[in-house]
């Protein structure tokens, strides 16, 4: 059984929020060769004059073409840590899905609005990097371009929102324990399906929005309800239908072209990735074990592939 899943910290500079390494994982040697065998591999590419890297997991039995999930680690996390911690390789094996784990520069992402850490200070073009990584994967594996999805934890969740705001890479996104940074440019996003998961009592990325201080960092978050409304409007959705199974409250807006925008709120829980294998976060918060975020995100993604054009 995997070790208990720990919450991923928001910023690279915050040692107090160091991500749990999850289960032991021995990375293979870096390679730029095409994928020829199942399993994990690491790859490098140069984007904007900067060397970047990502991990790739290819299951033994692939769908043809396969869906692709881009899993974005949290602040002070890594591709290796994300692969070990969230159970996406299991989803890949069960459903023939390919999983891409990009590595943030300085263990963080430039998610917009001044967040987060060194990538934001340096103006790192993480949008270009992740788009290039997806293209690189498509050269190695047959990928269904209508089934490319983005998931993320904390700072990675924020980065997933930025990618949805500024590209059309994804048919759907699944941000967990993260919201849109105040100041993120997102004036006219393309319609997309969204499943957002957030603990109501999160003290690091505030569910109700506003500024929080973590270590030496200040995080300015947009309220989750406002984010939910933004994406529902972008996709021209109907009014929400709300269901409750405490501590979960799920608000779902059905949209044209079989899209959906959904917000899953978890009362009494904080900055975490819900999992049946969850224990406690580094800050001593209990992880909600009654819901498998990874399995639920995949089920949502699988049901909301991009409709064929024409």
mmCIF file of C-alpha atoms in Angstrom:
data_model
loop_
_atom_site.group_PDB
_atom_site.id
_atom_site.type_symbol
_atom_site.label_atom_id
_atom_site.label_comp_id
_atom_site.label_asym_id
_atom_site.label_seq_id
_atom_site.Cartn_x
_atom_site.Cartn_y
_atom_site.Cartn_z
ATOM 1 C CA UNK A 1 0.000 0.000 0.000
ATOM 2 C CA UNK A 2 1.233 3.461 -0.804
ATOM 3 C CA UNK A 3 2.419 5.603 2.031
ATOM 4 C CA UNK A 4 -0.069 8.174 3.308
ATOM 5 C CA UNK A 5 -0.542 10.986 0.877
ATOM 6 C CA UNK A 6 0.681 14.291 2.220
ATOM 7 C CA UNK A 7 -0.393 17.730 1.157
ATOM 8 C CA UNK A 8 1.935 19.567 -1.189
ATOM 9 C CA UNK A 9 3.082 23.008 -0.119
ATOM 10 C CA UNK A 10 2.272 26.031 -2.205
ATOM 11 C CA UNK A 11 5.670 27.683 -2.620
ATOM 12 C CA UNK A 12 9.154 26.410 -3.240
ATOM 13 C CA UNK A 13 10.658 28.667 -0.614
ATOM 14 C CA UNK A 14 8.553 27.343 2.244
ATOM 15 C CA UNK A 15 10.371 24.581 4.054
ATOM 16 C CA UNK A 16 7.483 24.343 6.494
ATOM 17 C CA UNK A 17 5.343 22.993 3.661
ATOM 18 C CA UNK A 18 7.802 20.456 2.254
ATOM 19 C CA UNK A 19 5.943 17.794 0.274
ATOM 20 C CA UNK A 20 5.922 14.206 1.405
ATOM 21 C CA UNK A 21 8.022 11.995 -0.840
ATOM 22 C CA UNK A 22 5.346 9.289 -0.819
ATOM 23 C CA UNK A 23 6.503 5.754 -1.499
ATOM 24 C CA UNK A 24 10.115 5.013 -2.410
ATOM 25 C CA UNK A 25 10.802 5.616 -6.092
ATOM 26 C CA UNK A 26 14.063 5.018 -7.957
ATOM 27 C CA UNK A 27 14.150 7.179 -11.104
ATOM 28 C CA UNK A 28 15.516 5.703 -14.337
ATOM 29 C CA UNK A 29 18.278 7.341 -16.301
ATOM 30 C CA UNK A 30 17.352 10.382 -18.355
ATOM 31 C CA UNK A 31 16.731 9.656 -22.007
ATOM 32 C CA UNK A 32 15.555 11.462 -25.119
ATOM 33 C CA UNK A 33 14.822 8.239 -26.987
ATOM 34 C CA UNK A 34 11.282 7.423 -28.114
ATOM 35 C CA UNK A 35 9.115 5.457 -25.731
ATOM 36 C CA UNK A 36 9.424 1.787 -26.647
ATOM 37 C CA UNK A 37 8.466 0.012 -23.432
ATOM 38 C CA UNK A 38 5.934 0.495 -20.642
ATOM 39 C CA UNK A 39 6.880 2.025 -17.329
ATOM 40 C CA UNK A 40 8.397 5.294 -16.142
ATOM 41 C CA UNK A 41 10.982 7.295 -18.028
ATOM 42 C CA UNK A 42 12.496 10.766 -17.768
ATOM 43 C CA UNK A 43 12.967 13.199 -20.613
ATOM 44 C CA UNK A 44 14.577 16.574 -21.191
ATOM 45 C CA UNK A 45 13.722 19.345 -23.614
ATOM 46 C CA UNK A 46 14.805 22.937 -24.116
ATOM 47 C CA UNK A 47 12.132 25.640 -23.995
ATOM 48 C CA UNK A 48 12.972 29.319 -24.372
ATOM 49 C CA UNK A 49 16.648 28.557 -23.914
ATOM 50 C CA UNK A 50 16.051 26.722 -20.618
ATOM 51 C CA UNK A 51 16.582 23.013 -19.981
ATOM 52 C CA UNK A 52 13.428 21.418 -18.583
ATOM 53 C CA UNK A 53 12.445 17.873 -17.683
ATOM 54 C CA UNK A 54 9.415 15.683 -17.224
ATOM 55 C CA UNK A 55 8.545 12.125 -16.225
ATOM 56 C CA UNK A 56 6.308 9.937 -18.350
ATOM 57 C CA UNK A 57 4.388 6.824 -17.354
ATOM 58 C CA UNK A 58 3.195 4.498 -20.106
ATOM 59 C CA UNK A 59 1.100 1.481 -19.049
ATOM 60 C CA UNK A 60 1.664 -2.008 -20.429
ATOM 61 C CA UNK A 61 -1.703 -1.965 -22.156
ATOM 62 C CA UNK A 62 -2.420 1.310 -23.954
ATOM 63 C CA UNK A 63 -5.646 2.550 -25.410
ATOM 64 C CA UNK A 64 -5.153 3.501 -29.053
ATOM 65 C CA UNK A 65 -5.030 6.437 -29.196
ATOM 66 C CA UNK A 66 -4.557 7.014 -25.470
ATOM 67 C CA UNK A 67 -5.820 9.725 -23.163
ATOM 68 C CA UNK A 68 -3.130 11.880 -21.535
ATOM 69 C CA UNK A 69 -3.267 13.312 -18.011
ATOM 70 C CA UNK A 70 -0.805 16.087 -17.125
ATOM 71 C CA UNK A 71 -0.265 15.968 -13.342
ATOM 72 C CA UNK A 72 1.238 19.185 -11.950
ATOM 73 C CA UNK A 73 2.948 18.853 -8.570
ATOM 74 C CA UNK A 74 2.513 21.393 -5.789
ATOM 75 C CA UNK A 75 5.027 23.947 -4.570
ATOM 76 C CA UNK A 76 8.223 22.305 -3.363
ATOM 77 C CA UNK A 77 7.077 19.071 -4.975
ATOM 78 C CA UNK A 78 8.534 17.377 -8.038
ATOM 79 C CA UNK A 79 7.572 15.091 -10.897
ATOM 80 C CA UNK A 80 8.996 12.114 -9.010
ATOM 81 C CA UNK A 81 7.103 13.020 -5.843
ATOM 82 C CA UNK A 82 3.843 13.516 -7.734
ATOM 83 C CA UNK A 83 4.170 10.136 -9.393
ATOM 84 C CA UNK A 84 4.784 8.476 -6.021
ATOM 85 C CA UNK A 85 2.068 10.314 -4.105
ATOM 86 C CA UNK A 86 -1.188 10.521 -6.038
ATOM 87 C CA UNK A 87 -1.919 7.122 -7.578
ATOM 88 C CA UNK A 88 -2.073 8.168 -11.220
ATOM 89 C CA UNK A 89 0.081 5.257 -12.407
ATOM 90 C CA UNK A 90 -2.600 2.918 -11.056
ATOM 91 C CA UNK A 91 -5.224 4.761 -13.099
ATOM 92 C CA UNK A 92 -2.948 4.433 -16.128
ATOM 93 C CA UNK A 93 -2.632 0.685 -15.673
ATOM 94 C CA UNK A 94 -6.367 0.220 -15.165
ATOM 95 C CA UNK A 95 -7.523 2.390 -18.069
ATOM 96 C CA UNK A 96 -4.687 2.495 -20.618
ATOM 97 C CA UNK A 97 -3.964 6.169 -19.906
ATOM 98 C CA UNK A 98 -0.603 7.953 -20.290
ATOM 99 C CA UNK A 99 0.519 10.214 -17.423
ATOM 100 C CA UNK A 100 2.841 13.203 -17.857
ATOM 101 C CA UNK A 101 4.553 14.598 -14.740
ATOM 102 C CA UNK A 102 6.348 17.883 -15.544
ATOM 103 C CA UNK A 103 9.032 19.266 -13.232
ATOM 104 C CA UNK A 104 8.594 22.856 -12.103
ATOM 105 C CA UNK A 105 11.562 25.213 -12.233
ATOM 106 C CA UNK A 106 12.752 25.538 -8.637
ATOM 107 C CA UNK A 107 9.994 23.106 -7.586
ATOM 108 C CA UNK A 108 7.237 25.625 -8.297
ATOM 109 C CA UNK A 109 5.135 27.035 -11.138
ATOM 110 C CA UNK A 110 4.639 30.524 -12.517
ATOM 111 C CA UNK A 111 0.867 30.343 -12.104
ATOM 112 C CA UNK A 112 0.174 34.029 -12.793
ATOM 113 C CA UNK A 113 -0.732 36.941 -10.570
ATOM 114 C CA UNK A 114 2.721 36.872 -8.960
ATOM 115 C CA UNK A 115 2.452 33.246 -7.824
ATOM 116 C CA UNK A 116 4.651 31.365 -7.073
ATOM 117 C CA UNK A 117 8.261 31.514 -5.879
ATOM 118 C CA UNK A 118 11.248 31.757 -8.176
ATOM 119 C CA UNK A 119 9.369 30.980 -11.435
ATOM 120 C CA UNK A 120 7.117 34.000 -10.864
ATOM 121 C CA UNK A 121 10.060 36.259 -9.939
ATOM 122 C CA UNK A 122 12.034 35.119 -12.989
ATOM 123 C CA UNK A 123 9.081 35.192 -15.381
ATOM 124 C CA UNK A 124 9.487 31.501 -16.252
ATOM 125 C CA UNK A 125 7.295 30.579 -19.217
ATOM 126 C CA UNK A 126 5.676 27.471 -17.777
ATOM 127 C CA UNK A 127 2.792 27.705 -20.238
ATOM 128 C CA UNK A 128 5.242 27.213 -23.110
ATOM 129 C CA UNK A 129 7.067 24.433 -21.269
ATOM 130 C CA UNK A 130 3.986 22.349 -20.540
ATOM 131 C CA UNK A 131 2.658 22.828 -24.069
ATOM 132 C CA UNK A 132 6.042 21.688 -25.409
ATOM 133 C CA UNK A 133 6.056 18.679 -23.079
ATOM 134 C CA UNK A 134 2.615 17.615 -24.332
ATOM 135 C CA UNK A 135 3.834 17.926 -27.923
ATOM 136 C CA UNK A 136 6.924 15.887 -27.073
ATOM 137 C CA UNK A 137 4.783 13.122 -25.579
ATOM 138 C CA UNK A 138 2.615 13.097 -28.703
ATOM 139 C CA UNK A 139 5.748 12.285 -30.721
ATOM 140 C CA UNK A 140 6.393 9.246 -28.521
ATOM 141 C CA UNK A 141 2.915 7.840 -27.945
ATOM 142 C CA UNK A 142 -0.319 7.922 -29.938
ATOM 143 C CA UNK A 143 -2.431 10.425 -27.962
ATOM 144 C CA UNK A 144 -6.090 11.314 -28.455
ATOM 145 C CA UNK A 145 -5.936 15.110 -28.822
ATOM 146 C CA UNK A 146 -9.510 15.351 -27.554
ATOM 147 C CA UNK A 147 -8.568 13.553 -24.347
ATOM 148 C CA UNK A 148 -5.723 15.641 -22.909
ATOM 149 C CA UNK A 149 -6.446 16.635 -19.307
ATOM 150 C CA UNK A 150 -4.752 18.695 -16.614
ATOM 151 C CA UNK A 151 -4.686 17.880 -12.896
ATOM 152 C CA UNK A 152 -2.787 19.750 -10.207
ATOM 153 C CA UNK A 153 -2.223 20.108 -6.485
ATOM 154 C CA UNK A 154 -1.950 23.502 -4.763
ATOM 155 C CA UNK A 155 0.477 25.604 -6.844
ATOM 156 C CA UNK A 156 0.002 22.953 -9.551
ATOM 157 C CA UNK A 157 -3.763 23.473 -9.367
ATOM 158 C CA UNK A 158 -3.187 27.189 -9.922
ATOM 159 C CA UNK A 159 -1.005 26.352 -12.914
ATOM 160 C CA UNK A 160 -3.767 24.160 -14.347
ATOM 161 C CA UNK A 161 -6.088 27.164 -14.197
ATOM 162 C CA UNK A 162 -3.519 29.337 -15.954
ATOM 163 C CA UNK A 163 -3.164 26.782 -18.740
ATOM 164 C CA UNK A 164 -6.946 26.635 -19.121
ATOM 165 C CA UNK A 165 -7.098 30.438 -19.221
ATOM 166 C CA UNK A 166 -4.369 30.887 -21.816
ATOM 167 C CA UNK A 167 -4.349 27.736 -23.976
ATOM 168 C CA UNK A 168 -6.701 25.160 -25.439
ATOM 169 C CA UNK A 169 -4.513 22.208 -24.446
ATOM 170 C CA UNK A 170 -7.054 20.536 -22.180
ATOM 171 C CA UNK A 171 -10.520 19.124 -22.621
ATOM 172 C CA UNK A 172 -10.930 19.287 -18.821
ATOM 173 C CA UNK A 173 -8.970 20.205 -15.722
ATOM 174 C CA UNK A 174 -9.017 18.966 -12.128
ATOM 175 C CA UNK A 175 -7.466 21.476 -9.687
ATOM 176 C CA UNK A 176 -7.155 20.215 -6.091
ATOM 177 C CA UNK A 177 -6.512 22.508 -3.093
ATOM 178 C CA UNK A 178 -5.804 25.475 -5.324
ATOM 179 C CA UNK A 179 -7.652 28.387 -6.838
ATOM 180 C CA UNK A 180 -6.940 31.158 -9.333
ATOM 181 C CA UNK A 181 -4.409 33.718 -8.106
ATOM 182 C CA UNK A 182 -5.730 37.254 -7.964
ATOM 183 C CA UNK A 183 -4.334 39.026 -11.030
ATOM 184 C CA UNK A 184 -4.209 35.968 -13.294
ATOM 185 C CA UNK A 185 -5.047 37.072 -16.832
ATOM 186 C CA UNK A 186 -8.180 35.151 -17.791
ATOM 187 C CA UNK A 187 -10.428 37.556 -19.654
ATOM 188 C CA UNK A 188 -11.992 35.223 -22.217
ATOM 189 C CA UNK A 189 -11.155 31.578 -21.544
ATOM 190 C CA UNK A 190 -12.302 28.901 -23.976
ATOM 191 C CA UNK A 191 -15.139 26.723 -22.679
ATOM 192 C CA UNK A 192 -13.821 23.704 -20.811
ATOM 193 C CA UNK A 193 -14.975 21.130 -18.282
ATOM 194 C CA UNK A 194 -13.709 21.691 -14.727
ATOM 195 C CA UNK A 195 -13.808 19.625 -11.543
ATOM 196 C CA UNK A 196 -12.377 21.622 -8.637
ATOM 197 C CA UNK A 197 -11.775 20.015 -5.225
ATOM 198 C CA UNK A 198 -11.066 22.141 -2.151
ATOM 199 C CA UNK A 199 -11.193 21.811 1.622
ATOM 200 C CA UNK A 200 -13.351 24.537 3.130
ATOM 201 C CA UNK A 201 -10.969 24.913 6.082
ATOM 202 C CA UNK A 202 -7.830 25.322 3.965
ATOM 203 C CA UNK A 203 -5.619 27.933 5.657
ATOM 204 C CA UNK A 204 -2.921 27.975 2.950
ATOM 205 C CA UNK A 205 -4.984 28.620 -0.171
ATOM 206 C CA UNK A 206 -8.142 30.180 1.221
ATOM 207 C CA UNK A 207 -11.394 28.631 0.026
ATOM 208 C CA UNK A 208 -13.237 31.917 0.599
ATOM 209 C CA UNK A 209 -10.474 33.881 -1.123
ATOM 210 C CA UNK A 210 -8.212 36.593 0.198
ATOM 211 C CA UNK A 211 -4.651 36.839 1.431
ATOM 212 C CA UNK A 212 -2.907 34.222 3.504
ATOM 213 C CA UNK A 213 0.624 34.186 4.831
ATOM 214 C CA UNK A 214 2.617 30.969 4.755
ATOM 215 C CA UNK A 215 6.148 31.365 6.035
ATOM 216 C CA UNK A 216 7.454 34.466 4.311
ATOM 217 C CA UNK A 217 5.016 34.181 1.407
ATOM 218 C CA UNK A 218 1.739 35.974 0.795
ATOM 219 C CA UNK A 219 -0.858 34.166 -1.296
ATOM 220 C CA UNK A 220 -3.728 36.108 -2.865
ATOM 221 C CA UNK A 221 -6.517 33.680 -3.741
ATOM 222 C CA UNK A 222 -9.773 34.143 -5.629
ATOM 223 C CA UNK A 223 -12.767 32.660 -3.808
ATOM 224 C CA UNK A 224 -13.676 29.197 -5.090
ATOM 225 C CA UNK A 225 -17.303 30.161 -5.695
ATOM 226 C CA UNK A 226 -16.134 33.022 -7.923
ATOM 227 C CA UNK A 227 -13.817 30.688 -9.821
ATOM 228 C CA UNK A 228 -16.654 28.191 -10.256
ATOM 229 C CA UNK A 229 -18.919 30.937 -11.598
ATOM 230 C CA UNK A 230 -16.246 32.151 -14.040
ATOM 231 C CA UNK A 231 -15.832 28.737 -15.659
ATOM 232 C CA UNK A 232 -19.560 28.029 -15.684
ATOM 233 C CA UNK A 233 -20.136 31.282 -17.543
ATOM 234 C CA UNK A 234 -17.270 30.574 -19.942
ATOM 235 C CA UNK A 235 -18.919 27.263 -20.849
ATOM 236 C CA UNK A 236 -22.460 28.758 -21.002
ATOM 237 C CA UNK A 237 -23.670 26.352 -18.320
ATOM 238 C CA UNK A 238 -27.062 25.943 -16.681
ATOM 239 C CA UNK A 239 -27.664 26.703 -13.010
ATOM 240 C CA UNK A 240 -25.964 24.500 -10.453
ATOM 241 C CA UNK A 241 -27.458 21.316 -9.134
ATOM 242 C CA UNK A 242 -26.205 20.757 -5.583
ATOM 243 C CA UNK A 243 -25.883 17.426 -3.814
ATOM 244 C CA UNK A 244 -24.700 16.852 -0.269
ATOM 245 C CA UNK A 245 -23.095 13.827 1.366
ATOM 246 C CA UNK A 246 -21.307 15.353 4.378
ATOM 247 C CA UNK A 247 -18.573 16.364 4.518
ATOM 248 C CA UNK A 248 -18.855 16.643 0.710
ATOM 249 C CA UNK A 249 -20.965 19.232 -1.088
ATOM 250 C CA UNK A 250 -20.953 19.002 -4.870
ATOM 251 C CA UNK A 251 -22.204 21.779 -7.149
ATOM 252 C CA UNK A 252 -22.524 20.748 -10.782
ATOM 253 C CA UNK A 253 -23.461 22.930 -13.735
ATOM 254 C CA UNK A 254 -24.349 21.121 -16.955
ATOM 255 C CA UNK A 255 -23.124 22.862 -20.105
ATOM 256 C CA UNK A 256 -23.512 22.593 -23.888
ATOM 257 C CA UNK A 257 -21.419 20.068 -25.837
ATOM 258 C CA UNK A 258 -21.553 17.625 -22.910
ATOM 259 C CA UNK A 259 -19.302 19.793 -20.735
ATOM 260 C CA UNK A 260 -19.708 20.251 -16.986
ATOM 261 C CA UNK A 261 -18.295 22.572 -14.348
ATOM 262 C CA UNK A 262 -18.204 21.069 -10.869
ATOM 263 C CA UNK A 263 -17.046 22.219 -7.437
ATOM 264 C CA UNK A 264 -16.480 19.626 -4.715
ATOM 265 C CA UNK A 265 -16.188 21.281 -1.288
ATOM 266 C CA UNK A 266 -15.029 19.292 1.748
ATOM 267 C CA UNK A 267 -16.234 20.716 5.063
ATOM 268 C CA UNK A 268 -13.874 20.417 8.003
ATOM 269 C CA UNK A 269 -10.792 19.590 5.911
ATOM 270 C CA UNK A 270 -7.892 21.661 4.677
ATOM 271 C CA UNK A 271 -4.978 21.692 2.245
ATOM 272 C CA UNK A 272 -4.846 18.108 0.994
ATOM 273 C CA UNK A 273 -5.392 15.560 -1.764
ATOM 274 C CA UNK A 274 -8.269 13.367 -0.512
ATOM 275 C CA UNK A 275 -7.468 9.660 -0.646
ATOM 276 C CA UNK A 276 -8.484 6.365 0.989
ATOM 277 C CA UNK A 277 -4.785 5.979 1.803
ATOM 278 C CA UNK A 278 -4.551 9.411 3.420
ATOM 279 C CA UNK A 279 -3.155 9.955 6.883
ATOM 280 C CA UNK A 280 -2.220 13.402 8.119
ATOM 281 C CA UNK A 281 -0.508 16.344 6.475
ATOM 282 C CA UNK A 282 2.885 17.648 7.685
ATOM 283 C CA UNK A 283 0.918 20.249 9.631
ATOM 284 C CA UNK A 284 -1.029 17.529 11.478
ATOM 285 C CA UNK A 285 -4.303 17.960 9.582
ATOM 286 C CA UNK A 286 -6.304 14.827 8.891
ATOM 287 C CA UNK A 287 -6.634 13.873 5.220
ATOM 288 C CA UNK A 288 -10.182 12.995 4.159
ATOM 289 C CA UNK A 289 -10.213 9.262 3.433
ATOM 290 C CA UNK A 290 -13.819 8.893 2.310
ATOM 291 C CA UNK A 291 -13.217 10.027 -1.254
ATOM 292 C CA UNK A 292 -10.597 9.088 -3.856
ATOM 293 C CA UNK A 293 -9.720 12.324 -5.644
ATOM 294 C CA UNK A 294 -7.575 10.588 -8.263
ATOM 295 C CA UNK A 295 -10.254 8.080 -9.241
ATOM 296 C CA UNK A 296 -12.936 10.778 -9.219
ATOM 297 C CA UNK A 297 -10.880 13.123 -11.391
ATOM 298 C CA UNK A 298 -10.244 10.363 -13.905
ATOM 299 C CA UNK A 299 -13.943 9.429 -14.011
ATOM 300 C CA UNK A 300 -14.808 13.081 -14.678
ATOM 301 C CA UNK A 301 -12.099 13.418 -17.337
ATOM 302 C CA UNK A 302 -13.152 10.226 -19.094
ATOM 303 C CA UNK A 303 -16.737 11.476 -19.283
ATOM 304 C CA UNK A 304 -15.742 14.917 -20.628
ATOM 305 C CA UNK A 305 -13.514 14.375 -23.602
ATOM 306 C CA UNK A 306 -13.488 17.129 -26.188
ATOM 307 C CA UNK A 307 -16.100 16.620 -28.885
ATOM 308 C CA UNK A 308 -14.750 16.028 -32.379
ATOM 309 C CA UNK A 309 -14.743 19.197 -34.482
ATOM 310 C CA UNK A 310 -16.736 19.485 -37.671
#
